[in-house]
Amino acid sequence: MSVLKNIGRMSVRRMATVSATKGPTAVVMLNMGGPSTVPEVHDFLHRLFSDGDLIPLPFQRVLAPLIAKRRTPQIEKQYSDIGGGSPILKYTRIQGEKMCQLLDELSPSTAPHKSYVAFRYARPLTEEAIAEMRADGVTRAIAFTQYPQYSCSTTGSSLNELYRLGKKGELGNIDWSVIDRWGTHPGFVEAVAQNIEKTLQKFPPERRSSVVLLFSAHSLPMSVVNRGDPYVLEVSASVSAVMQRLGNKNPYRLVWQSQVGPSAWMGMQTREAVQGLARLGRKEVILIPIAFTSDHIETLFELDLEYVKEGHELGMDIHRSESLNESPVFIRAIADIAAQHLKEVSSGAPRTSNQLSLRCPGCTNDTCGQQKAWFSRGGQ
């Protein structure tokens, strides 16, 4: 941590010198977000259920406000139970600030760097991040997804929102490039693996190799999966990379959480897996959030207060692996990802990845194709 502090002091001096002549290189941290206080829950839910990229609904404009109103009391209670709000904004800001401190040293030619939080459903919203960037005189920006694995419903939705603002002329004269996925990056894999190894220490040495590792990711409607969305494949690749780093010493499964509504979603569900393992007598388990970069409602409430609690009631020795939060290994990883991206784009590489250029084979969303073309031209 002392290294980070020293880098931070050097970065401040560098930024003071460079910022007088140009605006910062913006690193825009794209994520879903979460209500920081209980009174923000309703608006968060309204935006979430209004987004057809995330949750496609018939008669969306009519149903979204009704569903949000009906679910608000239940979700307000959940946020109250985890301390009165989501910590995702706190951790995203910490990660972004420390990443940019490292970036100033790793990529001095593009310094100074400044992170901007752009949440899709909670403040600061995308348009608020853009307003701050324009006030800072930003002319170069990276849209950096904080979802390690790509889905049209998550990263795609955030990129679509940026594109819509750009189409209306609200982004100003900013040159854009995109980091759209990084779920098998060695630094990310190492950070997740280290947290698992730390959690394994809670079990007796003679039983550690038999502990079941349950990797849990946010589920996805099967309607999205079946049109060719790559999310399930990419989450699976992350799990395989982590298990390889761990030497494949433990039995494991990939399971899915946070299903909403009666339609078919990717399974099996995390709760059902916990119950099934208890029934089979496999009662030593670690729950591992594999698709989240920080704590929020799905780790602090769903995993901790629902599934771990239920596991204990079923007689299980069950623990949850820590989220990445302030992990210096993870922060170094995202700094390395951004630095490599800046180096490649500065050397003439495309502004978007080959993978981002490919639409899902079953895609019928014209905005998706327009967004991909727009970013490939640097936001022009």
XYZ file of C-alpha atoms in Angstrom:
380
model
C 0.000 0.000 0.000
C 2.959 2.355 0.642
C 3.887 1.984 -3.038
C 0.411 3.187 -4.016
C 0.731 6.177 -1.677
C 4.112 7.143 -3.160
C 2.754 6.797 -6.673
C -0.196 8.922 -5.634
C 2.094 11.747 -4.470
C 4.096 11.602 -7.699
C 0.904 11.555 -9.742
C -0.416 14.680 -8.040
C 2.790 16.561 -8.943
C 2.625 15.315 -12.520
C -1.048 16.241 -12.833
C -0.416 19.730 -11.472
C 2.136 20.284 -14.239
C 0.233 18.766 -17.139
C -3.310 19.878 -16.295
C -2.389 23.479 -16.974
C -2.055 22.673 -20.678
C -4.761 20.060 -21.343
C -7.737 18.305 -19.831
C -7.259 14.871 -18.309
C -7.562 11.606 -20.163
C -10.907 10.385 -18.890
C -11.417 6.802 -17.768
C -15.187 6.391 -17.607
C -16.140 3.613 -15.184
C -19.321 2.047 -16.582
C -21.487 0.026 -14.222
C -25.047 -0.648 -13.132
C -24.716 1.318 -9.893
C -26.886 1.098 -6.827
C -28.840 3.465 -4.567
C -26.519 5.040 -2.012
C -29.466 5.736 0.303
C -32.833 4.071 0.862
C -34.867 7.010 -0.594
C -33.079 6.486 -3.933
C -34.390 2.922 -4.326
C -37.577 3.728 -6.264
C -35.857 5.827 -8.921
C -33.147 3.165 -9.252
C -35.745 0.451 -9.841
C -37.725 2.608 -12.252
C -34.656 3.179 -14.420
C -33.665 -0.480 -14.193
C -37.034 -1.905 -15.255
C -37.319 0.730 -17.992
C -34.161 -0.562 -19.691
C -35.114 -3.041 -22.389
C -31.452 -3.961 -22.882
C -31.304 -5.338 -19.337
C -34.820 -6.677 -18.755
C -36.870 -6.917 -21.940
C -40.564 -6.558 -21.082
C -43.708 -6.320 -23.195
C -45.306 -2.867 -22.879
C -42.147 -1.740 -21.056
C -43.147 1.905 -20.604
C -46.383 0.846 -18.927
C -45.091 -2.067 -16.858
C -41.768 -0.597 -15.670
C -43.236 2.045 -13.306
C -45.780 -0.447 -11.976
C -43.134 -3.087 -11.222
C -40.835 -0.495 -9.658
C -43.608 0.771 -7.385
C -44.580 -2.755 -6.329
C -41.015 -3.864 -5.587
C -39.805 -0.683 -3.866
C -40.855 -1.571 -0.264
C -39.180 -4.989 -0.438
C -35.951 -3.634 -1.934
C -35.896 -0.684 0.499
C -35.950 -3.243 3.323
C -33.019 -5.091 1.772
C -30.933 -1.926 1.512
C -31.811 -1.065 5.110
C -30.570 -4.507 6.138
C -27.128 -3.905 4.565
C -26.615 -0.539 6.217
C -28.897 1.870 4.371
C -27.464 1.861 0.858
C -25.134 0.279 -1.667
C -21.358 0.734 -1.244
C -20.764 0.327 -4.985
C -20.201 4.060 -5.542
C -17.660 4.231 -2.721
C -15.665 1.303 -4.062
C -15.894 2.385 -7.701
C -14.481 5.791 -6.780
C -11.668 4.236 -4.744
C -10.811 1.813 -7.539
C -10.896 4.559 -10.152
C -8.784 7.030 -8.198
C -6.095 4.478 -7.339
C -6.120 3.132 -10.889
C -5.486 6.616 -12.274
C -2.637 7.174 -9.839
C -0.964 4.109 -11.294
C -1.893 5.081 -14.852
C -0.058 8.393 -14.531
C 3.140 6.377 -14.095
C 2.335 3.538 -16.495
C 1.236 5.839 -19.327
C 2.891 9.252 -18.803
C 2.261 10.295 -22.404
C -1.504 10.296 -21.777
C -1.338 11.746 -18.243
C -3.000 13.142 -16.285
C -5.774 10.579 -15.992
C -9.031 11.050 -14.142
C -11.765 8.518 -13.440
C -15.437 9.354 -13.885
C -18.206 7.146 -12.535
C -21.064 6.613 -15.010
C -23.822 4.471 -13.530
C -26.725 3.268 -15.618
C -29.481 3.282 -12.984
C -28.183 5.266 -9.979
C -26.389 8.532 -9.484
C -23.989 9.608 -10.793
C -25.795 8.787 -14.029
C -24.072 8.739 -17.407
C -25.184 12.265 -18.270
C -23.811 13.558 -14.943
C -20.416 11.999 -15.660
C -20.421 13.590 -19.107
C -21.246 17.017 -17.667
C -18.283 16.728 -15.295
C -15.998 15.665 -18.146
C -17.022 18.599 -20.300
C -16.435 20.983 -17.397
C -12.938 19.498 -17.027
C -12.143 20.051 -20.691
C -11.851 16.359 -21.555
C -11.097 15.603 -25.211
C -9.947 11.952 -24.858
C -11.929 9.251 -23.046
C -11.975 5.500 -22.505
C -15.333 3.861 -21.900
C -14.089 1.225 -19.420
C -16.705 -1.324 -18.432
C -16.552 -2.537 -14.852
C -18.365 -5.723 -15.815
C -15.489 -8.181 -16.389
C -17.575 -10.259 -18.796
C -19.482 -8.714 -21.688
C -23.244 -8.829 -22.101
C -25.476 -6.751 -24.328
C -27.687 -6.281 -21.261
C -24.963 -4.720 -19.094
C -21.922 -3.290 -20.883
C -23.975 -3.075 -24.067
C -26.660 -1.057 -22.301
C -24.105 1.415 -20.917
C -22.497 1.841 -24.336
C -25.912 2.328 -25.929
C -26.629 5.092 -23.424
C -23.358 6.856 -24.271
C -24.159 6.523 -27.965
C -27.645 8.017 -27.497
C -26.130 11.014 -25.719
C -23.513 11.342 -28.441
C -26.126 11.199 -31.180
C -27.924 14.114 -29.507
C -24.668 16.094 -29.410
C -24.375 16.036 -25.621
C -20.872 14.503 -25.393
C -18.975 17.413 -26.874
C -15.774 16.964 -28.876
C -14.434 13.827 -27.191
C -12.356 11.129 -28.866
C -13.597 7.756 -27.545
C -12.273 4.219 -27.327
C -13.692 1.213 -25.487
C -12.506 -1.490 -23.084
C -15.426 -3.874 -23.289
C -14.339 -7.093 -21.482
C -11.448 -8.461 -19.457
C -12.741 -11.507 -17.582
C -9.625 -13.621 -18.151
C -7.012 -10.934 -17.515
C -4.269 -12.473 -15.318
C -4.527 -9.712 -12.709
C -8.279 -10.131 -12.322
C -7.878 -13.908 -12.121
C -5.127 -13.542 -9.520
C -7.182 -11.188 -7.355
C -10.166 -13.562 -7.335
C -7.930 -16.579 -6.674
C -6.197 -14.887 -3.742
C -9.541 -14.148 -2.100
C -10.577 -17.785 -2.526
C -7.307 -18.995 -1.005
C -7.856 -16.677 1.940
C -11.354 -18.082 2.482
C -10.106 -21.677 2.252
C -7.998 -20.985 5.338
C -11.225 -21.004 7.364
C -11.514 -24.767 6.829
C -9.364 -27.470 8.497
C -6.285 -28.277 6.349
C -7.244 -31.918 5.916
C -10.627 -30.971 4.391
C -9.741 -27.974 2.236
C -9.430 -29.904 -1.022
C -12.994 -31.206 -0.666
C -14.570 -27.765 -0.146
C -16.991 -27.043 -2.999
C -16.393 -23.747 -4.796
C -19.663 -22.230 -6.001
C -18.963 -19.410 -8.442
C -22.042 -17.181 -8.547
C -22.847 -14.688 -11.296
C -25.882 -12.544 -12.031
C -28.271 -14.567 -14.162
C -29.536 -13.565 -17.585
C -32.925 -14.088 -19.264
C -32.829 -17.056 -21.631
C -34.266 -14.812 -24.330
C -30.961 -12.898 -24.186
C -28.814 -16.045 -23.991
C -30.619 -17.633 -26.925
C -29.997 -14.738 -29.284
C -26.246 -15.339 -28.943
C -25.173 -13.100 -26.057
C -21.589 -14.072 -25.034
C -22.012 -13.509 -21.280
C -22.464 -17.133 -20.212
C -19.444 -18.205 -22.257
C -17.286 -15.398 -20.861
C -18.261 -16.023 -17.230
C -17.438 -19.694 -17.778
C -14.036 -18.676 -19.167
C -13.377 -16.590 -16.036
C -14.227 -19.538 -13.808
C -11.979 -21.867 -15.808
C -9.087 -19.395 -15.595
C -9.472 -19.035 -11.822
C -9.655 -22.796 -11.347
C -6.529 -23.267 -13.456
C -4.728 -20.685 -11.304
C -5.854 -22.643 -8.207
C -4.550 -25.881 -9.681
C -8.044 -27.369 -10.096
C -7.730 -28.712 -6.554
C -11.364 -28.264 -5.528
C -14.692 -29.432 -6.935
C -16.607 -26.482 -8.354
C -19.726 -25.333 -10.153
C -20.899 -22.138 -11.833
C -24.354 -21.046 -10.663
C -26.582 -18.024 -11.244
C -28.370 -15.569 -8.963
C -30.762 -12.610 -8.928
C -33.451 -13.891 -11.281
C -36.368 -11.450 -11.606
C -39.873 -12.342 -12.773
C -41.507 -15.522 -14.065
C -39.722 -15.876 -17.417
C -36.939 -18.423 -17.973
C -33.468 -17.358 -16.784
C -30.055 -19.020 -16.896
C -29.705 -21.684 -14.193
C -29.189 -23.425 -11.977
C -29.961 -20.825 -9.368
C -27.482 -20.258 -6.543
C -30.054 -20.924 -3.819
C -31.050 -24.228 -5.405
C -27.394 -25.243 -5.644
C -26.827 -24.548 -1.938
C -29.909 -26.576 -1.047
C -28.879 -29.395 -3.374
C -25.360 -29.635 -1.967
C -26.750 -29.794 1.568
C -29.089 -32.606 0.515
C -26.152 -34.498 -1.011
C -24.080 -34.119 2.144
C -21.539 -31.687 0.618
C -21.738 -29.179 3.422
C -18.423 -27.330 3.110
C -18.888 -24.586 0.535
C -17.460 -21.237 -0.551
C -19.662 -18.802 -2.490
C -17.583 -16.745 -4.936
C -18.887 -13.603 -6.694
C -17.244 -13.932 -10.120
C -18.990 -11.223 -12.156
C -18.893 -8.323 -9.668
C -15.965 -6.004 -8.901
C -17.216 -4.728 -5.543
C -19.753 -5.375 -2.827
C -23.355 -4.383 -3.466
C -26.859 -5.699 -2.800
C -26.235 -9.035 -4.526
C -23.229 -9.872 -2.358
C -24.147 -8.210 0.933
C -27.813 -9.202 0.995
C -28.421 -12.043 -1.435
C -25.237 -14.037 -0.839
C -24.503 -13.062 2.779
C -27.921 -12.619 4.376
C -29.895 -15.137 2.334
C -27.773 -17.972 0.975
C -25.053 -18.138 3.630
C -27.698 -17.876 6.336
C -29.789 -20.606 4.710
C -26.695 -22.765 4.372
C -26.008 -22.443 8.091
C -29.603 -23.429 8.826
C -29.028 -26.535 6.693
C -25.994 -27.448 8.787
C -23.404 -26.289 6.266
C -19.990 -24.759 6.895
C -20.452 -22.114 4.219
C -18.550 -18.884 3.638
C -18.482 -16.151 1.020
C -15.226 -15.145 -0.646
C -14.516 -11.421 -0.322
C -15.355 -9.085 -3.176
C -12.490 -7.303 -4.929
C -13.288 -3.877 -3.417
C -9.921 -2.277 -2.514
C -7.700 -5.218 -3.507
C -4.353 -3.753 -4.656
C -3.919 -6.724 -6.993
C -7.221 -5.927 -8.677
C -6.533 -2.187 -8.856
C -3.171 -2.897 -10.470
C -4.970 -5.197 -12.923
C -7.410 -2.546 -14.147
C -4.551 -0.029 -14.367
C -2.597 -2.486 -16.524
C -5.656 -3.091 -18.710
C -6.152 0.644 -19.255
C -2.438 1.301 -19.847
C -2.179 -1.454 -22.451
C -5.309 -0.166 -24.159
C -3.953 3.378 -24.318
C -0.647 2.107 -25.713
C -2.348 0.058 -28.421
C -4.767 2.785 -29.496
C -1.954 5.364 -29.543
C -0.054 3.002 -31.862
C -2.924 2.873 -34.321
C -4.917 -0.120 -33.089
C -8.719 -0.036 -33.510
C -10.669 1.871 -30.865
C -12.907 -1.112 -30.186
C -12.151 -4.818 -29.935
C -12.877 -7.409 -32.595
C -15.361 -8.972 -30.208
C -17.306 -5.741 -29.710
C -17.674 -5.347 -33.463
C -19.683 -8.583 -33.682
C -23.419 -8.310 -33.039
C -25.255 -11.262 -31.541
C -26.491 -13.477 -34.412
C -30.068 -13.021 -33.209
C -29.806 -9.264 -32.561
C -32.743 -7.146 -33.711
C -31.735 -3.956 -31.871
C -30.654 -1.386 -34.452
C -29.182 0.832 -31.717
C -26.673 -1.905 -30.927
C -25.248 -1.921 -34.441
C -25.211 1.876 -34.657
C -23.438 2.123 -31.304
C -20.698 -0.284 -32.347
C -20.061 1.639 -35.557
C -20.077 4.964 -33.693
C -17.464 3.868 -31.153
C -15.296 2.298 -33.874
C -15.061 5.808 -35.352
C -14.000 7.273 -32.012
C -17.474 8.546 -31.196
C -18.002 10.344 -34.487
